[in-house]
């Protein structure tokens, strides 16, 4: 009854087609002072329709000018058939508080949702999985349409943009991430809206600005970003080998974690530097633009040679400073001084297609520096968090074995699912038979000191 009209031959969006007048009954409230009481008494009789208020302007033009209101009633209540009225409605009519009258409820394109409109356009045999999943990055909606929906891609994009006011651009991915570029960018086509791909987005209370067509960003990884950042502690050092625009590095910097963040893509590096400045984490986060393999080794050496301290002061608001006596306005003593460690506590390698191929760079990473670690000091060898793809199963048992085998081959040392401190985390499904994982393990001494 309230569904939109259907046109399964539509290929160009005609918004004017979607109009419908639904005949209903309304309880005309004869004195606006009684609206609240009438609504309460007619609770069960009122029309319950998503996104539609039951209080409407009076259908009689003469009373409409007086500002009178009506209450829309359920479709099974008919204005000229008192047998369909409830006892409450009869009582209100008899007491002359309301009058029941016909009411034509006009619905149009603006009322119906994206799902409503697409259900009225797409062929019925294509409606098992309506294309509703998409990523939003800033003002951009990023679709990954299946082949059977490509003939309707422009329709889908226009309706999607109409029904999501914050979206100004709709694109569709035309190849897999990294297929056409080593920088993890992807080919896309503009389906609707503004071609400008510069976006601003917020994650973990941090602001990022970048050209979405030139860098890698995946909003669906926000939970994974938070999961790893939660492992880092203030004063620790983290090496983010494939940092992108900084979704791990910048939030970690806000936690007062020292992060050396690297990305090979010059555009990612530029956006990373912008995010560091914009989010005021420059004392903790350093940006690099190098090859990941060489960065693993060079950063470990540089960190051992560098001295860096950050003084932490008590935060004092401007108003408090201006009201303080002059002798208290001097620079106070720091609450704490954080010293950058000489070795990294964690390595993050979020390049799931190829990150495991970089693991051989850790062989001999701390050769001749055994004295920096246990048992000579309290410092443990770093944890590595390497992302990868594998198949998917209900228990991931076979996948964990395969991932451990891959790691073992790369580092020349056997890692198994039973290895202490090893965790293989199920990050997300990326395709019907493909899953993203994060393998976390501590570098074995037999690898680091070889």
XYZ file of N, CA, C and O in Angstrom, residues 142-328:
748
model
N 32.072 4.907 -2.172
C 32.891 4.013 -2.990
C 32.171 2.670 -3.119
O 32.051 1.916 -2.159
N 31.683 2.390 -4.328
C 30.982 1.135 -4.608
C 31.941 0.110 -5.204
O 32.961 0.457 -5.805
N 31.583 -1.137 -5.044
C 32.301 -2.236 -5.698
C 31.231 -3.155 -6.273
O 30.954 -4.232 -5.756
N 30.596 -2.694 -7.356
C 29.404 -3.358 -7.896
C 29.743 -4.680 -8.559
O 30.732 -4.798 -9.294
N 28.883 -5.662 -8.323
C 29.015 -6.927 -9.031
C 28.575 -6.731 -10.482
O 27.797 -5.841 -10.810
N 29.066 -7.611 -11.322
C 28.871 -7.432 -12.767
C 27.394 -7.324 -13.148
O 27.021 -6.544 -14.024
N 26.535 -8.084 -12.462
C 25.131 -8.087 -12.870
C 24.432 -6.760 -12.596
O 23.349 -6.500 -13.131
N 25.043 -5.909 -11.746
C 24.433 -4.615 -11.450
C 25.018 -3.473 -12.283
O 24.540 -2.343 -12.191
N 26.023 -3.766 -13.098
C 26.657 -2.699 -13.874
C 25.692 -1.990 -14.830
O 25.819 -0.781 -15.034
N 24.712 -2.693 -15.455
C 23.772 -1.957 -16.312
C 22.960 -0.893 -15.576
O 22.413 0.020 -16.196
N 22.888 -1.014 -14.245
C 22.086 -0.072 -13.445
C 22.971 0.883 -12.636
O 22.499 1.565 -11.735
N 24.267 0.934 -12.953
C 25.213 1.646 -12.095
C 24.900 3.139 -11.970
O 25.027 3.707 -10.878
N 24.459 3.765 -13.059
C 24.162 5.196 -12.978
C 22.905 5.439 -12.150
O 22.850 6.378 -11.346
N 21.908 4.595 -12.325
C 20.698 4.685 -11.506
C 21.035 4.525 -10.024
O 20.611 5.317 -9.179
N 21.809 3.486 -9.729
C 22.185 3.214 -8.342
C 22.905 4.409 -7.743
O 22.609 4.849 -6.621
N 23.844 4.973 -8.489
C 24.646 6.090 -7.987
C 23.798 7.322 -7.716
O 23.950 7.992 -6.688
N 22.889 7.624 -8.632
C 22.057 8.823 -8.454
C 21.099 8.681 -7.275
O 20.916 9.625 -6.501
N 20.494 7.514 -7.128
C 19.582 7.309 -5.994
C 20.371 7.342 -4.685
O 19.940 7.942 -3.695
N 21.540 6.705 -4.708
C 22.385 6.691 -3.519
C 22.743 8.106 -3.085
O 22.688 8.442 -1.888
N 23.091 8.950 -4.021
C 23.466 10.317 -3.690
C 22.253 11.115 -3.212
O 22.352 11.908 -2.271
N 21.099 10.876 -3.826
C 19.877 11.567 -3.396
C 19.522 11.234 -1.948
O 19.055 12.097 -1.191
N 19.729 9.993 -1.582
C 19.259 9.526 -0.272
C 20.307 9.669 0.834
O 20.031 9.335 1.990
N 21.487 10.126 0.489
C 22.538 10.369 1.478
C 23.075 11.776 1.268
O 24.003 11.982 0.474
N 22.519 12.760 1.950
C 22.837 14.164 1.672
C 24.310 14.523 1.824
O 24.773 15.482 1.207
N 25.072 13.779 2.630
C 26.489 14.118 2.809
C 27.352 13.641 1.642
O 28.510 14.057 1.521
N 26.806 12.767 0.800
C 27.574 12.236 -0.334
C 27.458 13.181 -1.527
O 26.364 13.530 -1.951
N 28.617 13.570 -2.054
C 28.645 14.446 -3.226
C 29.259 13.766 -4.450
O 29.195 14.293 -5.548
N 29.860 12.596 -4.229
C 30.539 11.878 -5.309
C 30.303 10.387 -5.130
O 30.400 9.877 -4.014
N 29.993 9.698 -6.240
C 29.853 8.243 -6.199
C 30.782 7.648 -7.252
O 30.730 8.020 -8.431
N 31.641 6.729 -6.814
C 32.561 6.063 -7.735
C 32.375 4.560 -7.628
O 31.864 4.039 -6.632
N 32.817 3.852 -8.675
C 32.786 2.390 -8.672
C 34.178 1.873 -8.987
O 34.820 2.318 -9.939
N 34.662 0.956 -8.163
C 35.986 0.387 -8.386
C 35.960 -0.522 -9.607
O 35.059 -1.352 -9.762
N 36.967 -0.380 -10.487
C 36.999 -1.187 -11.715
C 38.141 -2.189 -11.722
O 38.236 -3.002 -12.641
N 39.049 -2.126 -10.727
C 40.057 -3.173 -10.594
C 40.440 -3.307 -9.128
O 40.076 -2.479 -8.294
N 41.144 -4.377 -8.796
C 41.520 -4.632 -7.407
C 42.604 -3.675 -6.952
O 43.399 -3.182 -7.754
N 42.646 -3.426 -5.637
C 43.663 -2.552 -5.063
C 45.049 -3.086 -5.406
O 45.339 -4.264 -5.213
N 45.901 -2.210 -5.943
C 47.270 -2.586 -6.262
C 47.458 -3.224 -7.619
O 48.587 -3.469 -8.034
N 46.352 -3.502 -8.352
C 46.470 -4.132 -9.661
C 47.211 -3.238 -10.646
O 48.051 -3.682 -11.420
N 46.881 -1.957 -10.621
C 47.460 -1.022 -11.586
C 48.516 -0.125 -10.971
O 49.092 0.705 -11.660
N 48.792 -0.271 -9.664
C 49.751 0.610 -9.014
C 50.356 -0.070 -7.793
O 49.656 -0.715 -7.026
N 51.672 0.095 -7.611
C 52.332 -0.448 -6.428
C 51.976 0.342 -5.185
O 52.326 -0.055 -4.063
N 51.279 1.458 -5.356
C 50.924 2.315 -4.223
C 49.572 1.965 -3.618
O 48.997 2.740 -2.860
N 49.004 0.821 -3.977
C 47.723 0.347 -3.429
C 46.534 1.207 -3.836
O 45.484 1.171 -3.198
N 46.693 2.014 -4.865
C 45.548 2.753 -5.395
C 44.768 1.822 -6.325
O 45.213 0.720 -6.639
N 43.606 2.247 -6.782
C 42.773 1.391 -7.618
C 42.136 2.222 -8.737
O 41.939 3.432 -8.606
N 41.836 1.544 -9.837
C 41.115 2.206 -10.916
C 39.654 2.360 -10.551
O 39.070 1.486 -9.896
N 39.054 3.463 -10.956
C 37.650 3.698 -10.636
C 36.988 4.478 -11.761
O 37.655 5.078 -12.618
N 35.674 4.461 -11.760
C 34.903 5.291 -12.685
C 33.951 6.158 -11.881
O 33.388 5.723 -10.867
N 33.807 7.403 -12.333
C 32.878 8.330 -11.682
C 31.468 8.022 -12.168
O 31.199 8.052 -13.366
N 30.574 7.714 -11.237
C 29.196 7.394 -11.609
C 28.261 8.584 -11.459
O 27.298 8.729 -12.204
N 28.523 9.441 -10.473
C 27.635 10.593 -10.248
C 28.355 11.615 -9.380
O 29.199 11.257 -8.545
N 28.009 12.865 -9.585
C 28.479 13.912 -8.687
C 29.776 14.578 -9.086
O 30.229 14.512 -10.234
N 30.390 15.202 -8.109
C 31.593 16.014 -8.260
C 32.821 15.132 -8.478
O 33.052 14.200 -7.712
N 33.647 15.402 -9.497
C 34.835 14.570 -9.731
C 35.983 14.826 -8.759
O 36.990 14.110 -8.788
N 35.847 15.829 -7.902
C 36.917 16.151 -6.953
C 37.081 15.015 -5.947
O 36.148 14.676 -5.224
N 38.301 14.461 -5.875
C 38.560 13.314 -4.994
C 39.297 13.709 -3.720
O 39.725 12.846 -2.950
N 39.454 14.985 -3.473
C 40.090 15.433 -2.237
C 39.082 15.356 -1.102
O 37.982 15.919 -1.196
N 39.450 14.664 -0.047
C 38.513 14.424 1.053
C 39.154 14.783 2.388
O 40.375 14.867 2.522
N 38.271 14.977 3.357
C 38.678 15.083 4.759
C 37.849 14.078 5.527
O 36.625 14.046 5.404
N 38.508 13.248 6.302
C 37.789 12.242 7.074
C 38.376 12.177 8.476
O 39.511 12.605 8.709
N 37.603 11.660 9.403
C 38.017 11.622 10.799
C 37.966 10.192 11.306
O 37.000 9.463 11.044
N 39.019 9.799 12.009
C 39.063 8.476 12.623
C 39.881 8.570 13.899
O 40.934 9.208 13.928
N 39.396 7.935 14.952
C 40.091 7.911 16.251
C 40.414 9.329 16.715
O 41.502 9.584 17.243
N 39.479 10.237 16.490
C 39.640 11.628 16.911
C 40.806 12.316 16.202
O 41.360 13.288 16.709
N 41.173 11.809 15.039
C 42.230 12.413 14.219
C 41.648 12.785 12.857
O 40.775 12.093 12.336
N 42.144 13.879 12.296
C 41.663 14.358 10.996
C 42.702 14.023 9.929
O 43.900 14.262 10.114
N 42.224 13.477 8.814
C 43.101 13.131 7.691
C 42.562 13.807 6.431
O 41.362 13.764 6.158
N 43.454 14.402 5.660
C 43.098 14.991 4.367
C 43.974 14.358 3.293
O 45.190 14.253 3.456
N 43.347 13.953 2.181
C 44.118 13.317 1.109
C 43.285 13.271 -0.164
O 42.070 13.488 -0.149
N 43.969 12.986 -1.266
C 43.318 12.740 -2.549
C 43.055 11.240 -2.621
O 43.989 10.446 -2.748
N 41.797 10.866 -2.532
C 41.426 9.454 -2.443
C 41.860 8.658 -3.666
O 42.035 7.442 -3.602
N 42.051 9.330 -4.799
C 42.456 8.633 -6.016
C 43.951 8.329 -6.028
O 44.422 7.557 -6.863
N 44.710 8.918 -5.081
C 46.165 8.796 -5.129
C 46.768 8.056 -3.938
O 47.975 7.802 -3.916
N 45.945 7.740 -2.923
C 46.471 7.065 -1.733
C 45.562 5.891 -1.377
O 44.464 5.749 -1.929
N 46.041 5.081 -0.435
C 45.219 3.967 0.050
C 44.543 4.366 1.351
O 45.187 4.853 2.284
N 43.242 4.153 1.407
C 42.476 4.362 2.636
C 41.310 3.401 2.631
O 40.597 3.265 1.633
N 41.099 2.721 3.745
C 39.987 1.779 3.854
C 39.277 2.015 5.182
O 39.778 1.653 6.247
N 38.097 2.622 5.105
C 37.324 2.925 6.317
C 36.923 1.666 7.074
O 36.675 1.722 8.284
N 36.854 0.539 6.376
C 36.433 -0.704 7.032
C 37.526 -1.290 7.923
O 37.287 -2.283 8.620
N 38.706 -0.681 7.914
C 39.792 -1.157 8.774
C 39.897 -0.355 10.068
O 40.869 -0.516 10.815
N 38.925 0.509 10.344
C 39.038 1.352 11.538
C 39.120 0.517 12.819
O 39.828 0.869 13.762
N 38.401 -0.609 12.857
C 38.468 -1.476 14.040
C 39.855 -2.086 14.191
O 40.393 -2.191 15.302
N 40.459 -2.475 13.074
C 41.810 -3.039 13.114
C 42.825 -1.978 13.523
O 43.765 -2.252 14.271
N 42.648 -0.757 13.014
C 43.534 0.330 13.431
C 43.496 0.485 14.957
O 44.530 0.553 15.626
N 42.286 0.539 15.502
C 42.125 0.727 16.949
C 42.689 -0.451 17.732
O 43.294 -0.277 18.792
N 42.487 -1.660 17.213
C 42.942 -2.858 17.920
C 44.459 -2.831 18.138
O 44.954 -3.090 19.247
N 45.195 -2.489 17.076
C 46.651 -2.461 17.211
C 47.122 -1.274 18.047
O 48.000 -1.418 18.907
N 46.528 -0.100 17.807
C 46.944 1.081 18.568
C 46.716 0.858 20.060
O 47.500 1.325 20.895
N 45.677 0.115 20.402
C 45.403 -0.177 21.823
C 46.518 -1.014 22.459
O 46.652 -1.030 23.689
N 47.293 -1.712 21.637
C 48.400 -2.517 22.174
C 49.614 -1.666 22.543
O 50.475 -2.108 23.304
N 49.701 -0.477 21.967
C 50.883 0.357 22.168
C 50.741 1.180 23.439
O 49.655 1.662 23.757
N 51.848 1.379 24.124
C 51.840 2.116 25.390
C 52.665 3.394 25.267
O 53.654 3.436 24.524
N 52.287 4.446 25.998
C 53.054 5.697 25.950
C 54.537 5.443 26.215
O 54.905 4.679 27.110
N 55.381 6.086 25.407
C 56.819 5.933 25.566
C 57.418 4.800 24.777
O 58.647 4.695 24.672
N 56.582 3.912 24.206
C 57.100 2.846 23.351
C 57.452 3.416 21.984
O 57.036 4.516 21.611
N 58.205 2.637 21.203
C 58.562 3.020 19.835
C 57.961 2.015 18.860
O 58.078 0.799 19.056
N 57.324 2.543 17.828
C 56.657 1.713 16.822
C 57.203 2.079 15.446
O 57.344 3.261 15.120
N 57.490 1.074 14.652
C 57.903 1.277 13.264
C 56.747 0.846 12.366
O 56.406 -0.332 12.307
N 56.135 1.825 11.709
C 55.011 1.566 10.796
C 55.581 1.546 9.384
O 55.832 2.587 8.782
N 55.801 0.348 8.860
C 56.588 0.187 7.632
C 55.826 0.621 6.392
O 56.401 1.199 5.465
N 54.540 0.340 6.352
C 53.685 0.727 5.214
C 52.543 1.573 5.762
O 51.397 1.161 5.836
N 52.860 2.804 6.155
C 51.972 3.608 7.005
C 50.801 4.248 6.284
O 49.856 4.697 6.929
N 50.847 4.340 4.954
C 49.784 5.065 4.259
C 49.743 6.510 4.719
O 50.774 7.168 4.873
N 48.545 7.018 4.970
C 48.404 8.409 5.428
C 48.415 8.519 6.952
O 48.237 9.600 7.498
N 48.609 7.369 7.628
C 48.812 7.417 9.078
C 47.694 6.948 9.971
O 47.619 7.380 11.121
N 46.814 6.016 9.550
C 45.711 5.606 10.442
C 46.162 4.834 11.672
O 45.428 4.766 12.660
N 47.356 4.209 11.634
C 47.945 3.630 12.845
C 48.818 4.664 13.550
O 48.755 4.840 14.766
N 49.657 5.349 12.765
C 50.709 6.199 13.321
C 50.180 7.411 14.065
O 50.633 7.729 15.172
N 49.231 8.122 13.473
C 48.776 9.386 14.067
C 48.000 9.151 15.371
O 48.274 9.803 16.382
N 47.018 8.224 15.421
C 46.369 7.944 16.714
C 47.359 7.453 17.766
O 47.219 7.771 18.957
N 48.366 6.667 17.348
C 49.376 6.218 18.305
C 50.168 7.408 18.833
O 50.485 7.482 20.027
N 50.491 8.367 17.956
C 51.185 9.576 18.387
C 50.393 10.346 19.418
O 50.959 10.930 20.347
N 49.066 10.346 19.265
C 48.223 11.027 20.253
C 48.293 10.339 21.616
O 48.002 10.962 22.640
N 48.659 9.062 21.614
C 48.833 8.325 22.869
C 50.243 8.514 23.438
O 50.617 7.858 24.395
N 51.037 9.398 22.799
C 52.435 9.628 23.202
C 53.304 8.396 22.968
O 54.200 8.072 23.747
N 53.026 7.736 21.859
C 53.860 6.636 21.386
C 54.784 7.210 20.312
O 54.339 7.967 19.444
N 56.059 6.885 20.352
C 57.005 7.331 19.326
C 56.823 6.444 18.092
O 56.957 5.217 18.185
N 56.480 7.054 16.965
C 56.212 6.281 15.752
C 57.079 6.797 14.614
O 57.103 8.002 14.332
N 57.781 5.875 13.969
C 58.484 6.183 12.722
C 57.623 5.574 11.614
O 57.502 4.351 11.512
N 56.999 6.446 10.836
C 55.990 6.018 9.862
C 56.512 6.225 8.446
O 56.942 7.326 8.083
N 56.448 5.182 7.653
C 57.023 5.210 6.307
C 55.997 4.785 5.258
O 55.167 3.906 5.502
N 56.059 5.418 4.091
C 55.290 4.920 2.954
C 56.021 5.268 1.669
O 56.582 6.366 1.525
N 56.011 4.326 0.726
C 56.712 4.500 -0.547
C 56.023 5.524 -1.448
O 56.676 6.200 -2.244
N 54.714 5.655 -1.301
C 53.920 6.543 -2.161
C 54.164 8.004 -1.775
O 53.853 8.407 -0.652
N 54.676 8.837 -2.682
C 54.916 10.245 -2.347
C 53.656 10.989 -1.922
O 53.719 11.883 -1.067
N 52.512 10.632 -2.504
C 51.255 11.301 -2.127
C 50.821 10.894 -0.721
O 50.329 11.725 0.055
N 51.007 9.619 -0.392
C 50.705 9.172 0.977
C 51.624 9.866 1.973
O 51.188 10.298 3.053
N 52.900 9.965 1.612
C 53.877 10.624 2.484
C 53.481 12.080 2.736
O 53.524 12.559 3.883
N 53.057 12.786 1.677
C 52.650 14.185 1.836
C 51.430 14.304 2.742
O 51.363 15.184 3.609
N 50.457 13.401 2.572
C 49.261 13.429 3.417
C 49.578 13.010 4.846
O 48.966 13.501 5.798
N 50.522 12.102 5.000
C 50.976 11.681 6.328
C 51.608 12.860 7.066
O 51.307 13.109 8.243
N 52.474 13.599 6.383
C 53.089 14.777 7.006
C 52.026 15.799 7.399
O 52.100 16.413 8.464
N 51.024 15.976 6.528
C 49.937 16.906 6.833
C 49.177 16.454 8.072
O 48.844 17.266 8.945
N 48.894 15.135 8.172
C 48.146 14.611 9.327
C 48.953 14.767 10.615
O 48.387 15.048 11.682
N 50.259 14.585 10.529
C 51.117 14.746 11.712
C 51.028 16.172 12.226
O 50.866 16.411 13.431
N 51.110 17.141 11.301
C 51.039 18.551 11.686
C 49.636 18.920 12.148
O 49.450 19.563 13.188
N 48.658 18.501 11.378
C 47.263 18.877 11.655
C 46.798 18.354 13.012
O 46.023 19.014 13.715
N 47.265 17.172 13.379
C 46.837 16.562 14.647
C 47.840 16.782 15.786
O 47.706 16.180 16.853
N 48.851 17.607 15.514
C 49.802 18.056 16.535
C 50.504 16.897 17.238
O 50.593 16.832 18.467
N 51.018 15.970 16.427
C 51.756 14.838 16.990
C 53.203 14.826 16.489
O 53.870 13.787 16.516
N 53.689 15.965 16.027
C 55.024 16.025 15.420
C 56.140 15.699 16.413
O 57.242 15.329 16.000
N 55.898 15.828 17.710
C 56.928 15.458 18.681
C 57.083 13.946 18.805
O 58.101 13.461 19.296
N 56.065 13.217 18.351
C 56.083 11.765 18.518
C 56.144 10.999 17.193
O 56.585 9.851 17.184
N 55.678 11.589 16.114
C 55.591 10.855 14.848
C 56.500 11.492 13.805
O 56.436 12.701 13.568
N 57.352 10.676 13.178
C 58.230 11.106 12.099
C 57.809 10.398 10.821
O 57.519 9.200 10.838
N 57.778 11.135 9.712
C 57.359 10.571 8.434
C 58.572 10.302 7.541
O 59.542 11.084 7.528
N 58.516 9.201 6.792
C 59.585 8.816 5.872
C 58.961 8.387 4.543
O 57.821 7.923 4.503
N 59.746 8.505 3.481
C 59.280 8.152 2.137
C 60.335 7.245 1.507
O 61.126 7.672 0.681
N 60.330 5.988 1.940
C 61.363 5.051 1.506
C 60.751 3.705 1.130
O 59.585 3.429 1.424
N 61.569 2.860 0.532
C 61.175 1.475 0.297
C 61.062 0.758 1.640
O 61.922 0.915 2.523
N 60.016 -0.014 1.824
C 59.754 -0.649 3.109
C 60.861 -1.570 3.567
O 61.229 -1.591 4.752
N 61.421 -2.357 2.664
C 62.461 -3.321 3.037
C 63.692 -2.606 3.586
O 64.217 -2.961 4.654
N 64.165 -1.592 2.875
C 65.343 -0.864 3.341
C 65.027 -0.075 4.609
O 65.890 0.101 5.472
N 63.779 0.384 4.747
C 63.406 1.171 5.925
C 63.453 0.325 7.190
O 63.829 0.819 8.257
N 63.085 -0.935 7.098
C 63.138 -1.809 8.268
C 64.542 -1.800 8.862
O 64.721 -1.679 10.083
N 65.527 -1.890 7.998
C 66.909 -1.984 8.469
C 67.485 -0.611 8.827
O 68.119 -0.439 9.871
N 67.241 0.383 7.987
C 67.832 1.701 8.242
C 67.225 2.356 9.479
O 67.925 3.018 10.253
N 65.931 2.176 9.695
C 65.276 2.807 10.841
C 65.764 2.209 12.151
O 65.941 2.917 13.151
N 66.013 0.896 12.170
C 66.520 0.257 13.388
C 67.888 0.828 13.748
O 68.174 1.096 14.926
N 68.731 1.038 12.742
C 70.071 1.590 12.977
C 69.988 3.048 13.448
O 70.643 3.453 14.408
N 69.157 3.848 12.756
C 69.038 5.264 13.106
C 68.480 5.455 14.510
O 68.896 6.341 15.250
N 67.499 4.617 14.879
C 66.882 4.752 16.197
C 67.903 4.522 17.308
O 67.884 5.221 18.335
N 68.803 3.569 17.095
C 69.829 3.294 18.114
C 70.759 4.483 18.307
O 71.316 4.679 19.382
N 70.928 5.283 17.263
C 71.885 6.394 17.301
C 71.249 7.726 17.707
O 71.959 8.703 17.929
N 69.922 7.767 17.805
C 69.229 9.043 18.014
C 68.830 9.251 19.468
O 68.401 8.323 20.142
N 68.980 10.498 19.902
C 68.483 10.915 21.215
C 67.277 11.832 20.999
O 67.350 12.789 20.233
N 66.187 11.513 21.656
C 64.987 12.353 21.507
C 64.173 12.279 22.792
O 63.883 11.188 23.295
N 63.855 13.444 23.339
C 63.091 13.509 24.581
C 61.903 14.446 24.381
O 62.002 15.457 23.682
N 60.792 14.122 24.994
C 59.603 14.968 24.940
C 59.162 15.285 26.361
O 58.929 14.372 27.167
N 59.072 16.565 26.645
C 58.615 16.999 27.965
C 57.095 17.092 27.974
O 56.497 17.683 27.067
N 56.487 16.519 28.977
C 55.030 16.534 29.124
C 54.675 17.511 30.241
O 55.116 17.345 31.378
N 53.886 18.534 29.882
C 53.483 19.541 30.856
C 52.007 19.401 31.182
O 51.215 18.874 30.379
N 51.646 19.878 32.330
C 50.230 19.912 32.712
C 49.504 20.869 31.786
O 49.972 21.978 31.521
N 48.364 20.443 31.252
C 47.602 21.309 30.357
C 46.919 22.423 31.151
O 46.230 22.175 32.132
N 47.160 23.638 30.719
C 46.555 24.800 31.363
C 45.822 25.594 30.291
O 46.395 25.937 29.265
N 44.543 25.869 30.509
C 43.755 26.619 29.539
C 44.228 28.064 29.461
O 44.869 28.583 30.377
N 43.911 28.728 28.369
C 44.302 30.129 28.199
C 43.724 31.006 29.286
O 44.381 31.891 29.810
N 42.464 30.769 29.617
C 41.815 31.602 30.638
C 42.513 31.439 31.985
O 42.708 32.401 32.723
N 42.925 30.197 32.305
C 43.616 29.967 33.568
C 44.972 30.664 33.586
O 45.384 31.236 34.600
N 45.673 30.636 32.429
C 46.976 31.290 32.359
C 46.838 32.793 32.536
O 47.639 33.437 33.214
N 45.812 33.384 31.913
C 45.656 34.840 31.974
C 45.282 35.312 33.369
O 45.586 36.438 33.760
N 44.631 34.435 34.154
C 44.200 34.825 35.488
C 45.235 34.495 36.565
O 45.109 34.930 37.711
N 46.281 33.742 36.204
C 47.274 33.337 37.192
C 48.175 34.509 37.552
O 48.442 35.378 36.719
N 48.661 34.586 38.805
C 49.633 35.622 39.193
C 50.865 35.548 38.307
O 51.220 34.479 37.793
N 51.540 36.680 38.131
C 52.665 36.757 37.210
C 53.769 35.773 37.557
O 54.421 35.213 36.681
N 53.990 35.513 38.856
C 55.073 34.619 39.246
C 54.743 33.153 38.953
O 55.604 32.278 39.007
N 53.443 32.881 38.625
C 53.042 31.512 38.294
C 52.969 31.290 36.787
O 52.666 30.198 36.324
